CSV table of C-alpha atoms in Angstrom, one decimal:
chain,number,residue,atom,x,y,z
A,1,MET,CA,75.2,118.3,143.3
A,2,LYS,CA,77.9,117.0,145.8
A,3,VAL,CA,81.6,117.3,145.3
A,4,ASN,CA,84.8,117.0,147.3
A,5,ALA,CA,86.1,120.3,148.9
A,6,GLU,CA,89.2,120.3,146.8
A,7,ASP,CA,87.1,120.2,143.4
A,8,ILE,CA,84.9,123.2,144.5
A,9,ALA,CA,86.7,125.8,142.5
A,10,GLN,CA,87.0,123.6,139.5
A,11,LYS,CA,83.4,122.8,139.5
A,12,ALA,CA,82.7,126.5,140.1
A,13,GLN,CA,84.7,127.2,137.0
A,14,GLU,CA,82.9,124.5,134.8
A,15,MET,CA,79.6,125.7,135.8
A,16,ARG,CA,80.6,129.5,135.2
A,17,LYS,CA,81.6,128.4,131.7
A,18,SER,CA,78.1,126.6,131.2
A,19,GLY,CA,76.3,129.8,131.9
A,20,PHE,CA,75.8,130.1,135.4
A,21,ASP,CA,76.9,133.5,135.9
A,22,TYR,CA,75.7,134.7,139.4
A,23,LEU,CA,76.6,133.7,142.6
A,24,VAL,CA,73.5,133.8,144.7
A,25,LYS,CA,75.1,133.1,148.2
A,26,ILE,CA,77.5,130.9,150.0
A,27,THR,CA,76.3,129.2,153.2
A,28,ALA,CA,76.9,126.3,155.5
A,29,ILE,CA,75.4,123.9,158.0
A,30,ASP,CA,77.0,122.5,161.2
A,31,TYR,CA,75.6,118.9,161.3
A,32,VAL,CA,78.0,118.3,164.2
A,33,GLN,CA,79.8,115.3,162.6
A,34,SER,CA,80.5,117.3,159.6
A,35,ILE,CA,79.8,120.7,158.2
A,36,THR,CA,78.2,121.0,154.6
A,37,VAL,CA,78.9,124.0,152.7
A,38,ILE,CA,76.6,125.1,149.9
A,39,TYR,CA,76.9,127.4,146.8
A,40,PHE,CA,73.8,128.7,145.1
A,41,LEU,CA,74.6,129.7,141.6
A,42,ARG,CA,72.2,131.1,138.8
A,43,ASP,CA,72.1,131.4,135.4
A,44,ILE,CA,70.2,134.6,134.8
A,45,GLY,CA,69.4,134.3,131.2
A,46,GLY,CA,68.2,130.7,131.2
A,47,ASN,CA,66.5,131.2,134.7
A,48,ARG,CA,68.3,128.0,136.2
A,49,ASP,CA,69.5,127.5,139.7
A,50,ASP,CA,71.8,125.1,140.9
A,51,ILE,CA,74.1,124.5,143.8
A,52,ILE,CA,77.4,123.0,144.6
A,53,GLU,CA,77.7,121.1,147.8
A,54,ALA,CA,80.6,119.7,149.9
A,55,ASP,CA,80.9,118.0,153.1
A,56,LEU,CA,83.9,118.9,155.2
A,57,ASP,CA,85.6,117.6,158.1
A,58,CYS,CA,84.7,119.5,161.5
A,59,LYS,CA,88.4,119.4,162.8
A,60,ASP,CA,90.0,120.4,159.5
A,61,ALA,CA,87.2,122.4,157.5
A,62,TRP,CA,88.4,124.2,154.4
A,63,VAL,CA,87.5,125.3,150.8
A,64,PRO,CA,89.2,126.9,147.9
A,65,THR,CA,88.7,130.2,147.1
A,66,ILE,CA,86.5,131.3,144.2
A,67,ILE,CA,86.9,135.1,144.3
A,68,ASP,CA,88.8,134.7,140.7
A,69,ILE,CA,85.5,132.9,139.3
A,70,PHE,CA,82.9,135.1,141.2
A,71,PRO,CA,84.1,138.5,142.8
A,72,CYS,CA,81.0,138.6,145.1
A,73,ALA,CA,82.3,135.3,146.9
A,74,ASP,CA,84.8,137.6,148.6
A,75,TRP,CA,82.3,138.7,151.6
A,76,TYR,CA,80.5,135.3,151.6
A,77,GLU,CA,83.8,133.6,152.2
A,78,ARG,CA,85.0,136.0,155.0
A,79,GLU,CA,81.5,135.5,156.7
A,80,LEU,CA,82.1,131.6,156.2
A,81,SER,CA,85.4,131.9,157.6
A,82,GLU,CA,84.7,133.9,161.0
A,83,MET,CA,81.2,132.4,161.5
A,84,PHE,CA,82.1,128.7,160.9
A,85,GLY,CA,85.8,128.6,161.1
A,86,ILE,CA,86.0,127.5,157.8
A,87,GLN,CA,89.5,128.2,156.4
A,88,ILE,CA,89.6,129.8,152.8
A,89,ARG,CA,92.5,128.5,150.9
A,90,GLY,CA,94.2,130.7,148.6
A,91,ARG,CA,93.3,134.0,150.0
A,92,ALA,CA,93.7,136.0,153.3
A,93,ALA,CA,90.3,136.0,154.7
A,94,ARG,CA,89.9,138.7,157.3
A,95,ARG,CA,87.0,138.9,159.6
A,96,LEU,CA,84.0,140.8,158.4
A,97,LEU,CA,81.3,141.3,160.8
A,98,LEU,CA,83.1,140.4,164.2
A,99,GLU,CA,86.2,142.4,163.5
A,100,LYS,CA,86.6,143.6,167.1
A,101,TRP,CA,85.3,140.6,169.0
A,102,ASP,CA,87.9,138.9,170.9
A,103,GLY,CA,86.4,135.3,171.0
A,104,THR,CA,87.9,132.4,169.4
A,105,GLU,CA,85.1,129.8,168.9
A,106,PRO,CA,83.1,130.3,165.6
A,107,PRO,CA,79.7,131.4,166.7
A,108,PHE,CA,77.5,129.6,164.2
A,109,ARG,CA,79.0,126.3,165.1
A,110,LYS,CA,76.6,124.0,167.2
A,111,SER,CA,79.4,123.9,169.9
A,112,PHE,CA,79.4,127.6,170.4
A,113,ALA,CA,78.1,128.0,174.1
A,114,TRP,CA,75.9,131.0,173.1
A,115,ASN,CA,74.2,131.0,176.6
A,116,SER,CA,77.3,131.3,178.5
A,117,GLU,CA,79.2,133.9,176.9
A,118,TYR,CA,78.0,136.9,178.8
A,119,LYS,CA,76.6,136.7,182.2
A,120,ALA,CA,74.4,139.4,183.8
A,121,GLU,CA,76.1,141.0,186.9
A,122,GLY,CA,74.6,140.7,190.5
B,1,MET,CA,107.7,163.9,144.1
B,2,THR,CA,106.1,161.0,145.1
B,3,LYS,CA,102.3,160.8,145.1
B,4,THR,CA,100.5,160.3,148.6
B,5,THR,CA,97.2,159.6,149.4
B,6,THR,CA,95.2,160.8,152.1
B,7,LYS,CA,93.2,158.3,154.0
B,8,ILE,CA,89.7,159.6,155.4
B,9,ASN,CA,87.7,157.9,157.9
B,10,ILE,CA,83.8,158.1,157.7
B,11,GLY,CA,81.6,156.9,160.7
B,12,PRO,CA,80.8,154.6,162.2
B,13,VAL,CA,78.3,157.2,163.3
B,14,HIS,CA,77.5,159.3,160.2
B,15,PRO,CA,74.2,160.8,158.9
B,16,SER,CA,74.7,159.6,155.5
B,17,THR,CA,75.5,155.8,156.4
B,18,HIS,CA,71.9,154.8,157.2
B,19,GLY,CA,72.9,153.3,160.4
B,20,VAL,CA,76.2,152.2,161.9
B,21,LEU,CA,78.9,151.9,159.1
B,22,ARG,CA,82.4,152.7,158.9
B,23,LEU,CA,84.1,153.6,155.5
B,24,VAL,CA,87.8,154.2,155.3
B,25,VAL,CA,88.5,156.0,152.0
B,26,ASP,CA,91.9,156.5,150.4
B,27,LEU,CA,92.0,159.7,148.3
B,28,ASP,CA,94.2,161.0,145.7
B,29,GLY,CA,93.2,164.7,145.6
B,30,ASP,CA,89.3,164.4,145.0
B,31,THR,CA,89.5,160.9,143.6
B,32,ILE,CA,88.7,157.6,145.5
B,33,LYS,CA,91.4,155.2,144.9
B,34,ASN,CA,90.3,152.6,147.5
B,35,LEU,CA,87.3,152.3,149.8
B,36,GLU,CA,87.1,149.7,152.6
B,37,ALA,CA,83.8,149.2,154.5
B,38,HIS,CA,83.6,148.2,157.8
B,39,VAL,CA,80.5,146.5,158.9
B,40,GLY,CA,79.1,144.4,161.9
B,41,PHE,CA,78.2,147.0,164.4
B,42,LEU,CA,74.6,145.9,164.2
B,43,HIS,CA,75.4,142.4,164.1
B,44,ARG,CA,72.7,140.5,166.4
B,45,GLY,CA,73.4,137.1,165.3
B,46,VAL,CA,69.8,136.6,164.4
B,47,GLU,CA,70.4,133.5,162.3
B,48,LYS,CA,71.9,131.9,165.6
B,49,LEU,CA,69.1,133.2,167.8
B,50,VAL,CA,66.3,131.6,165.9
B,51,GLU,CA,67.9,128.2,166.4
B,52,THR,CA,67.0,128.7,170.1
B,53,ARG,CA,63.0,129.7,169.2
B,54,MET,CA,60.0,128.1,168.0
B,55,TYR,CA,59.1,128.9,164.6
B,56,MET,CA,56.4,131.3,165.4
B,57,GLN,CA,58.5,133.1,167.8
B,58,CYS,CA,61.0,134.1,165.0
B,59,PRO,CA,58.7,136.6,162.8
B,60,PRO,CA,59.5,139.6,165.1
B,61,TYR,CA,63.2,139.2,164.9
B,62,MET,CA,62.9,138.7,160.9
B,63,GLU,CA,61.1,142.2,160.8
B,64,LYS,CA,63.9,144.0,162.4
B,65,LEU,CA,66.3,142.9,160.0
B,66,ASP,CA,64.9,145.4,157.7
B,67,TYR,CA,63.1,148.2,159.8
B,68,VAL,CA,62.1,150.0,156.5
B,69,ALA,CA,60.4,147.2,154.9
B,70,PRO,CA,59.9,144.8,157.7
B,71,LEU,CA,56.6,143.1,156.3
B,72,ALA,CA,58.5,141.9,153.7
B,73,TYR,CA,61.2,139.8,155.8
B,74,ASP,CA,58.1,138.9,158.0
B,75,GLU,CA,56.6,137.2,154.8
B,76,ALA,CA,59.7,135.7,153.3
B,77,TYR,CA,60.3,134.0,156.9
B,78,VAL,CA,56.6,132.6,157.2
B,79,ALA,CA,56.6,131.4,153.7
B,80,THR,CA,60.0,129.5,154.3
B,81,VAL,CA,58.2,128.0,157.6
B,82,GLU,CA,55.2,127.1,155.3
B,83,ALA,CA,57.6,125.2,152.7
B,84,ALA,CA,59.2,123.3,155.6
B,85,LEU,CA,55.8,122.4,157.1
B,86,GLY,CA,54.1,121.8,153.8
B,87,ILE,CA,51.4,124.2,154.4
B,88,GLU,CA,49.3,126.0,151.6
B,89,VAL,CA,48.5,129.4,151.8
B,90,LYS,CA,44.6,130.3,151.2
B,91,GLU,CA,43.7,131.8,148.1
B,92,ARG,CA,42.5,135.0,149.6
B,93,ALA,CA,45.4,135.5,151.9
B,94,GLN,CA,47.6,135.1,148.8
B,95,TYR,CA,46.0,138.3,147.4
B,96,ILE,CA,46.4,140.1,150.6
B,97,ARG,CA,49.8,139.3,150.9
B,98,VAL,CA,50.6,140.7,147.5
B,99,ILE,CA,48.8,143.7,148.4
B,100,GLU,CA,50.5,144.4,151.7
B,101,LEU,CA,53.9,143.4,150.2
B,102,GLU,CA,53.3,145.9,147.4
B,103,LEU,CA,52.3,148.8,149.8
B,104,GLN,CA,55.4,147.9,151.7
B,105,ARG,CA,57.4,148.3,148.6
B,106,ILE,CA,55.9,151.8,147.8
B,107,ALA,CA,56.6,152.8,151.4
B,108,SER,CA,60.2,151.7,151.3
B,109,HIS,CA,61.0,153.2,147.8
B,110,LEU,CA,59.5,156.5,149.0
B,111,PHE,CA,61.8,156.3,151.8
B,112,PHE,CA,64.7,155.8,149.3
B,113,ILE,CA,63.8,158.8,147.5
B,114,GLY,CA,63.9,161.0,150.7
B,115,ALA,CA,67.2,159.5,151.9
B,116,LEU,CA,68.8,159.6,148.6
B,117,CYS,CA,68.0,163.6,148.3
B,118,ASN,CA,69.1,163.9,152.2
B,119,ASP,CA,72.4,162.0,151.3
B,120,MET,CA,73.2,164.1,148.5
B,121,GLY,CA,73.2,167.5,150.9
B,122,GLN,CA,70.2,168.9,152.7
B,123,MET,CA,67.7,168.6,150.0
B,124,PHE,CA,65.5,168.0,153.0
B,125,THR,CA,62.2,169.4,151.3
B,126,MET,CA,62.2,166.1,149.6
B,127,PHE,CA,62.6,164.2,152.5
B,128,MET,CA,59.6,165.8,154.4
B,129,TRP,CA,57.5,165.4,151.2
B,130,VAL,CA,58.2,161.8,151.0
B,131,PHE,CA,57.7,161.0,154.6
B,132,GLU,CA,54.4,162.7,154.5
B,133,ASP,CA,53.3,160.3,151.8
B,134,ARG,CA,55.0,157.4,153.2
B,135,ASP,CA,53.1,157.9,156.4
B,136,ARG,CA,49.8,157.7,154.6
B,137,VAL,CA,50.9,154.2,153.2
B,138,LEU,CA,51.9,153.3,156.7
B,139,ALA,CA,48.4,154.6,158.1
B,140,LEU,CA,46.9,152.1,155.5
B,141,LEU,CA,49.0,149.3,156.5
B,142,GLU,CA,48.0,149.9,160.0
B,143,GLN,CA,44.3,149.9,158.9
B,144,ALA,CA,45.0,146.6,157.5
B,145,THR,CA,47.1,144.9,160.0
B,146,GLY,CA,46.8,146.9,163.4
B,147,GLN,CA,50.3,147.9,163.5
B,148,ARG,CA,52.2,151.0,161.9
B,149,MET,CA,55.6,149.7,161.7
B,150,PHE,CA,56.3,146.2,162.8
B,151,TYR,CA,53.4,144.3,161.7
B,152,VAL,CA,54.0,140.5,162.4
B,153,ASN,CA,50.9,139.9,160.4
B,154,MET,CA,51.8,136.7,158.7
B,155,ARG,CA,50.4,133.4,160.0
B,156,LEU,CA,50.8,129.9,158.7
B,157,GLY,CA,48.4,129.7,155.8
B,158,GLY,CA,47.1,133.0,156.0
B,159,VAL,CA,47.3,136.3,157.5
B,160,ALA,CA,46.4,137.6,161.2
B,161,ARG,CA,43.8,140.1,160.0
B,162,ASP,CA,41.6,140.1,157.0
B,163,LEU,CA,41.2,143.5,155.3
B,164,PRO,CA,38.9,145.8,157.1
B,165,PRO,CA,35.7,147.1,155.4
B,166,GLY,CA,36.3,150.3,153.5
B,167,PHE,CA,39.8,149.2,152.8
B,168,ASP,CA,39.3,149.0,149.0
B,169,GLU,CA,38.2,152.8,148.7
B,170,ASP,CA,41.0,154.2,151.1
B,171,CYS,CA,43.5,152.3,149.0
B,172,GLN,CA,42.2,153.4,145.7
B,173,SER,CA,42.3,156.8,147.0
B,174,LEU,CA,45.9,156.5,148.4
B,175,LEU,CA,47.1,155.0,145.3
B,176,GLY,CA,45.7,157.8,143.2
B,177,HIS,CA,47.4,160.4,145.4
B,178,ILE,CA,50.8,158.7,145.3
B,179,GLU,CA,50.7,158.7,141.4
B,180,LYS,CA,50.0,162.4,141.5
B,181,ARG,CA,53.0,163.0,144.0
B,182,LEU,CA,55.2,160.9,141.8
B,183,GLU,CA,54.6,163.5,139.0
B,184,VAL,CA,55.5,166.4,141.5
B,185,TYR,CA,58.6,164.5,142.5
B,186,GLY,CA,59.7,164.0,138.9
B,187,LYS,CA,59.3,167.7,137.9
B,188,TYR,CA,61.2,168.8,141.3
B,189,LEU,CA,63.9,166.4,140.9
B,190,GLU,CA,64.7,166.0,137.4
B,191,SER,CA,64.8,169.7,136.5
B,192,ASN,CA,67.0,170.3,139.5
B,193,PRO,CA,70.4,170.5,137.9
B,194,VAL,CA,72.3,169.8,141.5
B,195,PHE,CA,70.3,166.5,141.5
B,196,MET,CA,70.8,165.7,137.9
B,197,GLU,CA,74.6,166.4,138.0
B,198,ARG,CA,75.1,164.1,140.8
B,199,MET,CA,73.0,161.2,139.3
B,200,LYS,CA,73.6,161.2,135.7
B,201,GLY,CA,76.9,159.2,134.5
B,202,VAL,CA,77.7,158.7,138.3
B,203,GLY,CA,78.8,155.2,139.6
B,204,ILE,CA,78.2,153.3,136.6
B,205,LEU,CA,77.9,149.6,136.8
B,206,THR,CA,77.8,147.6,133.6
B,207,ALA,CA,75.6,144.4,133.2
B,208,GLU,CA,78.7,142.2,133.5
B,209,GLU,CA,80.0,143.9,136.6
B,210,ALA,CA,76.7,144.1,138.2
B,211,LYS,CA,76.4,140.1,137.7
B,212,GLY,CA,80.0,139.6,139.1
B,213,LEU,CA,79.6,141.5,142.0
B,214,GLY,CA,76.3,139.8,142.9
B,215,VAL,CA,74.2,143.0,143.3
B,216,THR,CA,70.6,142.5,143.3
B,217,GLY,CA,67.2,144.0,143.0
B,218,PRO,CA,66.7,147.3,141.7
B,219,VAL,CA,70.6,147.9,141.5
B,220,LEU,CA,70.8,145.0,139.1
B,221,ARG,CA,68.0,145.8,137.0
B,222,ALA,CA,69.2,149.4,136.4
B,223,SER,CA,72.4,147.9,135.0
B,224,ASN,CA,70.1,146.3,132.4
B,225,VAL,CA,69.8,142.9,133.8
B,226,ASP,CA,66.3,141.5,133.9
B,227,TYR,CA,65.7,139.4,137.0
B,228,ASP,CA,63.1,140.0,139.4
B,229,VAL,CA,62.0,137.1,141.4
B,230,ARG,CA,58.5,137.9,141.1
B,231,LYS,CA,58.9,137.3,137.5
B,232,ALA,CA,61.5,134.5,137.3
B,233,ARG,CA,60.1,132.5,140.2
B,234,PRO,CA,56.5,133.7,140.5
B,235,TYR,CA,54.7,133.1,143.9
B,236,TYR,CA,51.4,134.0,145.1
B,237,ALA,CA,48.9,136.1,143.0
B,238,TYR,CA,52.1,137.4,141.2
B,239,ARG,CA,51.3,134.1,139.0
B,240,GLU,CA,47.9,135.5,137.6
B,241,LEU,CA,48.5,139.5,138.0
B,242,ASN,CA,49.8,141.4,135.0
B,243,PHE,CA,52.9,143.2,135.6
B,244,ASN,CA,56.4,143.9,134.2
B,245,SER,CA,59.9,143.8,135.7
B,246,GLN,CA,61.4,147.4,135.4
B,247,VAL,CA,64.7,147.1,133.6
B,248,LEU,CA,66.8,150.2,132.5
B,249,GLY,CA,70.2,150.6,130.8
B,250,GLY,CA,72.7,152.9,132.0
B,251,GLY,CA,73.7,151.6,135.4
B,252,ASP,CA,74.2,155.1,137.0
B,253,ASN,CA,72.7,156.7,140.0
B,254,LEU,CA,69.9,158.2,137.7
B,255,ALA,CA,69.0,154.7,136.5
B,256,ARG,CA,69.0,153.3,139.8
B,257,TYR,CA,66.5,155.9,141.0
B,258,LYS,CA,64.4,155.9,137.9
B,259,VAL,CA,63.7,152.0,138.3
B,260,ARG,CA,62.5,152.4,141.8
B,261,ILE,CA,60.1,155.4,140.5
B,262,LEU,CA,59.0,152.8,137.8
B,263,GLU,CA,58.5,150.1,140.5
B,264,ILE,CA,56.3,152.4,142.6
B,265,LYS,CA,54.2,152.7,139.4
B,266,GLU,CA,54.3,148.9,139.0
B,267,SER,CA,53.3,148.1,142.5
B,268,ILE,CA,50.3,150.4,142.2
B,269,ARG,CA,49.4,148.6,138.9
B,270,LEU,CA,49.9,145.5,140.9
B,271,ILE,CA,47.6,146.3,143.9
B,272,ARG,CA,44.8,147.6,141.8
B,273,GLY,CA,44.7,144.7,139.7
B,274,ALA,CA,44.8,142.6,143.0
B,275,LEU,CA,42.1,144.4,144.5
B,276,LYS,CA,39.9,143.8,141.6
B,277,ARG,CA,40.5,140.0,141.3
B,278,MET,CA,40.6,139.6,145.0
B,279,PRO,CA,38.6,136.3,145.8
B,280,GLU,CA,36.2,135.9,148.5
B,281,GLY,CA,36.5,133.5,151.4
B,282,ASP,CA,38.5,133.0,154.3
B,283,ALA,CA,42.0,134.6,154.7
B,284,LEU,CA,42.9,133.9,158.3
B,285,GLY,CA,45.9,131.8,159.2
B,286,ALA,CA,46.6,129.5,162.0
B,287,GLN,CA,46.9,130.9,165.4
B,288,VAL,CA,50.2,131.1,166.9
B,289,ARG,CA,51.3,128.3,168.8
B,290,LEU,CA,54.8,127.4,169.7
B,291,ILE,CA,54.4,123.8,169.2
B,292,GLY,CA,52.9,123.5,165.5
B,293,PRO,CA,52.8,120.4,163.1
B,294,ALA,CA,56.4,118.7,162.5
B,295,ALA,CA,58.3,119.7,159.5
B,296,LYS,CA,57.7,117.6,156.4
B,297,ASN,CA,60.4,119.1,154.5
B,298,ARG,CA,63.8,118.9,156.1
B,299,ILE,CA,65.2,121.7,153.6
B,300,ALA,CA,63.2,124.7,152.7
B,301,SER,CA,64.5,127.3,150.4
B,302,VAL,CA,62.4,130.5,149.5
B,303,SER,CA,63.5,133.5,147.5
B,304,ARG,CA,61.6,136.7,147.5
B,305,GLU,CA,61.9,140.2,145.7
B,306,LEU,CA,62.1,142.3,148.8
B,307,PRO,CA,61.9,146.0,148.1
B,308,ARG,CA,65.9,146.2,148.4
B,309,GLY,CA,66.6,142.8,146.1
B,310,GLU,CA,66.5,139.4,146.3
B,311,GLY,CA,66.2,137.8,149.7
B,312,MET,CA,66.7,134.2,150.2
B,313,MET,CA,65.9,132.1,153.1
B,314,TYR,CA,67.6,128.6,153.6
B,315,MET,CA,66.1,126.5,156.4
B,316,ILE,CA,67.3,123.1,157.7
B,317,ALA,CA,64.2,122.2,159.8
B,318,ASP,CA,63.8,120.5,163.1
B,319,PRO,CA,60.4,119.1,164.3
B,320,GLN,CA,59.7,122.1,166.0
B,321,ARG,CA,62.4,125.0,165.5
B,322,PRO,CA,64.9,125.9,162.8
B,323,TYR,CA,67.9,123.9,162.9
B,324,ARG,CA,69.7,126.4,161.0
B,325,LEU,CA,68.3,129.4,159.0
B,326,SER,CA,70.4,131.2,156.3
B,327,VAL,CA,69.5,134.5,155.4
B,328,ARG,CA,70.4,136.0,152.2
B,329,SER,CA,70.5,139.7,152.7
B,330,PRO,CA,70.3,142.0,149.6
B,331,CYS,CA,71.9,145.0,151.4
B,332,PHE,CA,74.8,142.8,152.3
B,333,ILE,CA,75.9,142.2,148.7
B,334,ASN,CA,75.0,145.5,147.5
B,335,LEU,CA,77.3,147.2,149.9
B,336,PHE,CA,80.1,144.9,149.1
B,337,ALA,CA,79.5,146.3,145.3
B,338,LEU,CA,80.2,149.8,146.9
B,339,GLU,CA,83.7,149.0,147.5
B,340,HIS,CA,84.3,148.6,143.7
B,341,MET,CA,81.7,151.1,142.5
B,342,ALA,CA,83.3,153.9,144.5
B,343,LYS,CA,86.9,153.4,142.8
B,344,GLU,CA,88.0,156.3,140.5
B,345,GLN,CA,84.9,158.4,141.4
B,346,ARG,CA,84.9,161.8,143.0
B,347,PHE,CA,84.6,161.9,146.8
B,348,ALA,CA,81.9,164.2,146.7
B,349,ASP,CA,79.9,161.7,144.7
B,350,LEU,CA,80.4,158.7,147.2
B,351,PHE,CA,77.2,159.5,149.3
B,352,SER,CA,75.0,159.7,146.1
B,353,ILE,CA,76.3,156.3,144.9
B,354,MET,CA,75.7,154.9,148.3
B,355,GLY,CA,72.4,156.6,148.5
B,356,SER,CA,71.4,155.1,145.2
B,357,LEU,CA,72.0,151.5,146.7
B,358,ASP,CA,69.2,151.8,149.3
B,359,LEU,CA,71.1,150.3,152.2
B,360,VAL,CA,69.8,149.5,155.6
B,361,MET,CA,72.7,148.5,158.1
B,362,ALA,CA,70.5,146.1,160.0
B,363,CYS,CA,70.1,144.0,156.9
B,364,VAL,CA,73.7,143.9,156.1
B,365,ASP,CA,74.8,143.1,159.7
B,366,ARG,CA,72.0,140.4,160.4
């Protein structure tokens, strides 16, 4: 179900209360005009899956943190922040996978010039 | 006098980290107060890389995500492409896939037992034993697919090779052998006080914690949470075959080890059932063509019970290549849980806890 970015945490909290007790993954897709972020949630006992989806502005992409609701969101949020340049409000999301990398452009954005980063010498 | 903690750095290259992983541990005496995992040393940007490849150029990349169970990732990816292109898998191929996936699970769990014992300090006998048996499973998979480790045996709608003549007998004899060996392993390990002391009651994860930390697969089921994708969202011959998901209480290292032993036994049962009910007919999938049929579904999401836990592939499909492929790696989230599980444990137990999670670093970093 689609919500606004500012309502993600509230929606996650509601779903947590209605039995969705497991966060499967958080991921994002860069559609160039906008970025869609998706939260996959599951109710293990009731065997139900659902998603929370939000469209973000590419230039000012942010989502609220949900680590208080689902602790396992921690690493997913850090990954989201470094790979898609999405700001996680409410926490300091340090880099995770690309800790020592000195690039600034988020690599999973479509604008990332992956082919021109490293040139073979000679 | 103020209490001080000691910081210890482990890795990034360490025999017990199953790849390149750096752990920074804060110790108070022998007790772990905090643990921070530094990952990403094996990050190859696979999710980005596949955006530049045609659909059927990707399976070899997917296999390298988990080099202990490559076939499982191969199948998960090809199933996602099939979902996007709207392709049905042939009935015989569905059974062959289940047999190969379960053989892969046995090989992977055998590797787990060896690596776990190795992590606990030079129980190398076990490592050698399981490697011999795992090699027999790999030899059988080689017989079926033509490759020993990186199979790339899945094709759209089927498999690359049908099972060879004589596979049935060889498989049955291997399964009988593994069953006998499991008894030997059990006797050797579970009567060993060193093994039991470092397994029983160590690294306990309650059901609530396990769900909150998002752990998956055998780690989740060892904490008394019954979730197995093969049962919850059955696919292929799992719909028809009789099997149970293996769940244990306890949530400690021993439960995580035992769940995997039980899963090997269940896999043996599954393979026997699949061999018995194997339908006749054609199992071969489409030949690899770079330009294939255009995607019918823009979004494809497929979940699979990989040997290490639930793997999910979420694909946004373009006509000829993935526009975006998101891989949910079971090891990624199980390693995250280690940061919490290690707290207040003894430093010496850190590696047995980590071993019980069965991590593959390539799978974490993607």
